[in-house]
Amino acid sequence: MNKSAIVVFSGGQDSTTCLFWAMKNFERVEAITFNYNQRHKTEIDCAIKIAREFDIPHLVLDMSLLNQLAPNALTRTDIEIKAGESGQPPNTFVDGRNLLFLSFAAVVAKQKGINHIVTGVCQTDFSGYPDCRDVFVKSLNVTLDLAMDYTFVIDTPLMWIDKAETWELADQLGRLEYIQENTLTCYNGIMGMGCGECPACKLRIAGLKTYLDKKEVR
Ligand code: ZN
């Protein structure tokens, strides 16, 4: 078994949980962050700080070309973020973003002799991103193998768990408080538990409450 992995790492709750998951399951872990002029640069600062703290080799790749493809609420401060209505993706959606990120991560992984790519995509809280679905990840895995004549394994530890279970996983990894305090999920750029009002904060806080309530009952 290959003992090295690269984590697609944004500095948010999900990918930070994946980073700790990878640190537990692989001997060698590296991280890659995509800089596409996120609404809040704090997100990248979080990722850099966490990687440094745990001595994880960390590549920050310039993906600003994404803004030329699909300028939207995630990257432009003049557009308000709205939750998706009736099963539609929220207006933070960039077509094919995850396809691009995973493909770039694979190119980097092969150069480094790494086989595993770890990503925090999740089908349970499915918000309408088609390239976060399990069927897409499996399909891309085959495509990447063929494209580069190399054996990749895309690991998705969060694919079938909800936000509460993601907090539970963080707790099992001994990092519940660390992730609460040191990650950024909030669309308004507020660290830790965030603004409490945006869709990302609401999801994060509701998940934590569900998990803590469940833990108390045990
Ligand atoms: Zn928020």
GROMACS .gro file of C-alpha atoms and ligand atoms in nm:
model
  219
    1MET     CA    1   0.000   0.000   0.000
    2ASN     CA    2   0.118   0.347  -0.088
    3LYS     CA    3   0.162   0.552   0.225
    4SER     CA    4   0.139   0.903   0.091
    5ALA     CA    5  -0.150   1.139   0.024
    6ILE     CA    6  -0.218   1.492  -0.090
    7VAL     CA    7  -0.517   1.670   0.066
    8VAL     CA    8  -0.722   1.926  -0.125
    9PHE     CA    9  -0.718   2.181   0.153
   10SER     CA   10  -0.920   2.504   0.179
   11GLY     CA   11  -0.877   2.580   0.549
   12GLY     CA   12  -1.247   2.512   0.614
   13GLN     CA   13  -1.402   2.261   0.851
   14ASP     CA   14  -1.441   1.977   0.602
   15SER     CA   15  -1.099   1.984   0.441
   16THR     CA   16  -0.925   2.038   0.778
   17THR     CA   17  -1.103   1.728   0.910
   18CYS     CA   18  -0.976   1.548   0.598
   19LEU     CA   19  -0.623   1.671   0.669
   20PHE     CA   20  -0.630   1.519   1.019
   21TRP     CA   21  -0.790   1.203   0.879
   22ALA     CA   22  -0.504   1.176   0.629
   23MET     CA   23  -0.242   1.241   0.898
   24LYS     CA   24  -0.385   0.941   1.084
   25ASN     CA   25  -0.400   0.713   0.780
   26PHE     CA   26  -0.085   0.799   0.582
   27GLU     CA   27   0.282   0.821   0.667
   28ARG     CA   28   0.341   1.117   0.438
   29VAL     CA   29   0.083   1.392   0.392
   30GLU     CA   30   0.100   1.703   0.176
   31ALA     CA   31  -0.164   1.968   0.108
   32ILE     CA   32  -0.272   2.175  -0.189
   33THR     CA   33  -0.478   2.494  -0.176
   34PHE     CA   34  -0.632   2.672  -0.474
   35ASN     CA   35  -0.617   3.049  -0.473
   36TYR     CA   36  -0.891   3.192  -0.692
   37ASN     CA   37  -0.923   3.527  -0.514
   38GLN     CA   38  -1.170   3.388  -0.267
   39ARG     CA   39  -1.405   3.646  -0.126
   40HIS     CA   40  -1.200   3.634   0.191
   41LYS     CA   41  -0.827   3.590   0.177
   42THR     CA   42  -0.852   3.479   0.542
   43GLU     CA   43  -0.950   3.136   0.410
   44ILE     CA   44  -0.608   3.091   0.249
   45ASP     CA   45  -0.434   3.237   0.554
   46CYS     CA   46  -0.611   2.972   0.765
   47ALA     CA   47  -0.490   2.695   0.538
   48ILE     CA   48  -0.131   2.826   0.540
   49LYS     CA   49  -0.130   2.861   0.918
   50ILE     CA   50  -0.268   2.511   0.982
   51ALA     CA   51  -0.027   2.346   0.735
   52ARG     CA   52   0.266   2.527   0.895
   53GLU     CA   53   0.156   2.432   1.246
   54PHE     CA   54   0.153   2.061   1.156
   55ASP     CA   55   0.461   2.066   0.931
   56ILE     CA   56   0.263   1.971   0.622
   57PRO     CA   57   0.433   2.057   0.290
   58HIS     CA   58   0.180   2.294   0.134
   59LEU     CA   59   0.140   2.419  -0.221
   60VAL     CA   60  -0.082   2.721  -0.289
   61LEU     CA   61  -0.172   2.715  -0.656
   62ASP     CA   62  -0.293   3.021  -0.845
   63MET     CA   63  -0.636   2.947  -0.992
   64SER     CA   64  -0.741   3.304  -1.056
   65LEU     CA   65  -0.837   3.204  -1.410
   66LEU     CA   66  -1.152   3.062  -1.250
   67ASN     CA   67  -1.281   3.417  -1.228
   68GLN     CA   68  -1.258   3.452  -1.603
   69LEU     CA   69  -1.468   3.139  -1.645
   70ALA     CA   70  -1.743   3.203  -1.394
   71PRO     CA   71  -1.743   3.525  -1.200
   72ASN     CA   72  -1.993   3.472  -0.918
   73ALA     CA   73  -2.071   3.540  -0.555
   74LEU     CA   74  -1.786   3.337  -0.410
   75THR     CA   75  -1.520   3.543  -0.580
   76ARG     CA   76  -1.683   3.879  -0.628
   77THR     CA   77  -1.761   4.099  -0.333
   78ASP     CA   78  -2.031   4.292  -0.518
   79ILE     CA   79  -2.267   3.995  -0.547
   80GLU     CA   80  -2.470   3.875  -0.251
   81ILE     CA   81  -2.461   3.505  -0.162
   82LYS     CA   82  -2.801   3.340  -0.171
   83ALA     CA   83  -2.897   2.985  -0.077
   84GLY     CA   84  -3.015   2.768  -0.364
   85GLU     CA   85  -3.391   2.732  -0.405
   86SER     CA   86  -3.575   2.401  -0.447
   87GLY     CA   87  -3.276   2.178  -0.514
   88GLN     CA   88  -3.090   2.429  -0.729
   89PRO     CA   89  -2.723   2.497  -0.652
   90PRO     CA   90  -2.654   2.812  -0.449
   91ASN     CA   91  -2.516   3.107  -0.645
   92THR     CA   92  -2.165   3.023  -0.522
   93PHE     CA   93  -2.159   2.758  -0.793
   94VAL     CA   94  -1.874   2.749  -1.047
   95ASP     CA   95  -1.931   2.483  -1.311
   96GLY     CA   96  -1.667   2.212  -1.298
   97ARG     CA   97  -1.473   2.369  -1.013
   98ASN     CA   98  -1.418   2.041  -0.833
   99LEU     CA   99  -1.329   1.870  -1.160
  100LEU     CA  100  -1.058   2.130  -1.215
  101PHE     CA  101  -0.928   2.121  -0.857
  102LEU     CA  102  -0.901   1.741  -0.846
  103SER     CA  103  -0.735   1.731  -1.189
  104PHE     CA  104  -0.472   1.987  -1.088
  105ALA     CA  105  -0.420   1.803  -0.757
  106ALA     CA  106  -0.363   1.481  -0.955
  107VAL     CA  107  -0.096   1.641  -1.175
  108VAL     CA  108   0.085   1.762  -0.864
  109ALA     CA  109   0.040   1.424  -0.687
  110LYS     CA  110   0.197   1.231  -0.974
  111GLN     CA  111   0.495   1.469  -0.986
  112LYS     CA  112   0.551   1.399  -0.617
  113GLY     CA  113   0.503   1.022  -0.646
  114ILE     CA  114   0.184   1.039  -0.441
  115ASN     CA  115  -0.108   0.809  -0.526
  116HIS     CA  116  -0.383   0.917  -0.287
  117ILE     CA  117  -0.583   1.238  -0.327
  118VAL     CA  118  -0.803   1.323  -0.028
  119THR     CA  119  -1.100   1.553  -0.076
  120GLY     CA  120  -1.380   1.662   0.158
  121VAL     CA  121  -1.660   1.645  -0.097
  122CYS     CA  122  -1.988   1.519   0.039
  123GLN     CA  123  -2.302   1.384  -0.118
  124THR     CA  124  -2.508   1.381   0.204
  125ASP     CA  125  -2.560   1.756   0.234
  126PHE     CA  126  -2.595   1.757  -0.144
  127SER     CA  127  -2.629   2.119  -0.243
  128GLY     CA  128  -2.655   2.057  -0.615
  129TYR     CA  129  -2.288   2.048  -0.709
  130PRO     CA  130  -2.280   1.762  -0.962
  131ASP     CA  131  -1.901   1.726  -0.940
  132CYS     CA  132  -1.922   1.650  -0.566
  133ARG     CA  133  -2.121   1.331  -0.623
  134ASP     CA  134  -1.969   0.990  -0.556
  135VAL     CA  135  -2.044   0.874  -0.911
  136PHE     CA  136  -1.848   1.170  -1.049
  137VAL     CA  137  -1.548   1.110  -0.821
  138LYS     CA  138  -1.536   0.742  -0.925
  139SER     CA  139  -1.562   0.839  -1.291
  140LEU     CA  140  -1.288   1.102  -1.259
  141ASN     CA  141  -1.065   0.851  -1.079
  142VAL     CA  142  -1.077   0.625  -1.387
  143THR     CA  143  -1.023   0.921  -1.619
  144LEU     CA  144  -0.720   1.047  -1.425
  145ASP     CA  145  -0.564   0.698  -1.426
  146LEU     CA  146  -0.606   0.683  -1.803
  147ALA     CA  147  -0.502   1.045  -1.861
  148MET     CA  148  -0.172   1.009  -1.678
  149ASP     CA  149  -0.110   0.634  -1.694
  150TYR     CA  150  -0.080   0.626  -1.317
  151THR     CA  151  -0.277   0.472  -1.030
  152PHE     CA  152  -0.468   0.730  -0.833
  153VAL     CA  153  -0.699   0.669  -0.539
  154ILE     CA  154  -0.937   0.953  -0.464
  155ASP     CA  155  -1.034   0.924  -0.095
  156THR     CA  156  -1.357   1.090   0.017
  157PRO     CA  157  -1.387   1.031   0.392
  158LEU     CA  158  -1.686   1.267   0.421
  159MET     CA  159  -1.885   1.144   0.120
  160TRP     CA  160  -2.163   0.967   0.309
  161ILE     CA  161  -2.166   1.150   0.640
  162ASP     CA  162  -2.355   1.466   0.739
  163LYS     CA  163  -2.225   1.776   0.918
  164ALA     CA  164  -2.294   1.630   1.264
  165GLU     CA  165  -2.099   1.316   1.176
  166THR     CA  166  -1.816   1.530   1.036
  167TRP     CA  167  -1.790   1.693   1.379
  168GLU     CA  168  -1.799   1.344   1.531
  169LEU     CA  169  -1.509   1.239   1.307
  170ALA     CA  170  -1.316   1.550   1.415
  171ASP     CA  171  -1.379   1.450   1.777
  172GLN     CA  172  -1.261   1.093   1.713
  173LEU     CA  173  -0.944   1.237   1.563
  174GLY     CA  174  -0.902   1.445   1.881
  175ARG     CA  175  -0.942   1.773   1.692
  176LEU     CA  176  -1.296   1.893   1.770
  177GLU     CA  177  -1.190   2.210   1.948
  178TYR     CA  178  -0.901   2.278   1.714
  179ILE     CA  179  -1.131   2.273   1.412
  180GLN     CA  180  -1.393   2.486   1.587
  181GLU     CA  181  -1.137   2.755   1.660
  182ASN     CA  182  -0.897   2.747   1.367
  183THR     CA  183  -1.102   2.693   1.052
  184LEU     CA  184  -1.302   2.927   0.836
  185THR     CA  185  -1.632   2.824   0.678
  186CYS     CA  186  -1.826   3.151   0.709
  187TYR     CA  187  -1.910   3.334   0.386
  188ASN     CA  188  -1.864   3.660   0.576
  189GLY     CA  189  -1.505   3.570   0.662
  190ILE     CA  190  -1.546   3.537   1.039
  191MET     CA  191  -1.317   3.273   1.195
  192GLY     CA  192  -1.425   2.987   1.417
  193MET     CA  193  -1.801   2.969   1.468
  194GLY     CA  194  -1.847   3.258   1.222
  195CYS     CA  195  -2.127   3.511   1.177
  196GLY     CA  196  -2.400   3.260   1.253
  197GLU     CA  197  -2.621   3.400   0.978
  198CYS     CA  198  -2.487   3.287   0.640
  199PRO     CA  199  -2.585   2.946   0.492
  200ALA     CA  200  -2.239   2.797   0.566
  201CYS     CA  201  -2.253   2.907   0.932
  202LYS     CA  202  -2.608   2.778   0.978
  203LEU     CA  203  -2.508   2.435   0.846
  204ARG     CA  204  -2.192   2.425   1.056
  205ILE     CA  205  -2.360   2.534   1.382
  206ALA     CA  206  -2.663   2.306   1.337
  207GLY     CA  207  -2.430   2.009   1.274
  208LEU     CA  208  -2.223   2.081   1.583
  209LYS     CA  209  -2.535   2.117   1.799
  210THR     CA  210  -2.676   1.786   1.670
  211TYR     CA  211  -2.348   1.611   1.743
  212LEU     CA  212  -2.303   1.760   2.092
  213ASP     CA  213  -2.665   1.677   2.184
  214LYS     CA  214  -2.612   1.319   2.069
  215LYS     CA  215  -2.284   1.296   2.262
  216GLU     CA  216  -2.456   1.417   2.580
  217VAL     CA  217  -2.727   1.150   2.556
  218ARG     CA  218  -2.468   0.869   2.545
  219ZN      ZN  219  -2.118   3.312   0.844
   0.00000   0.00000   0.00000
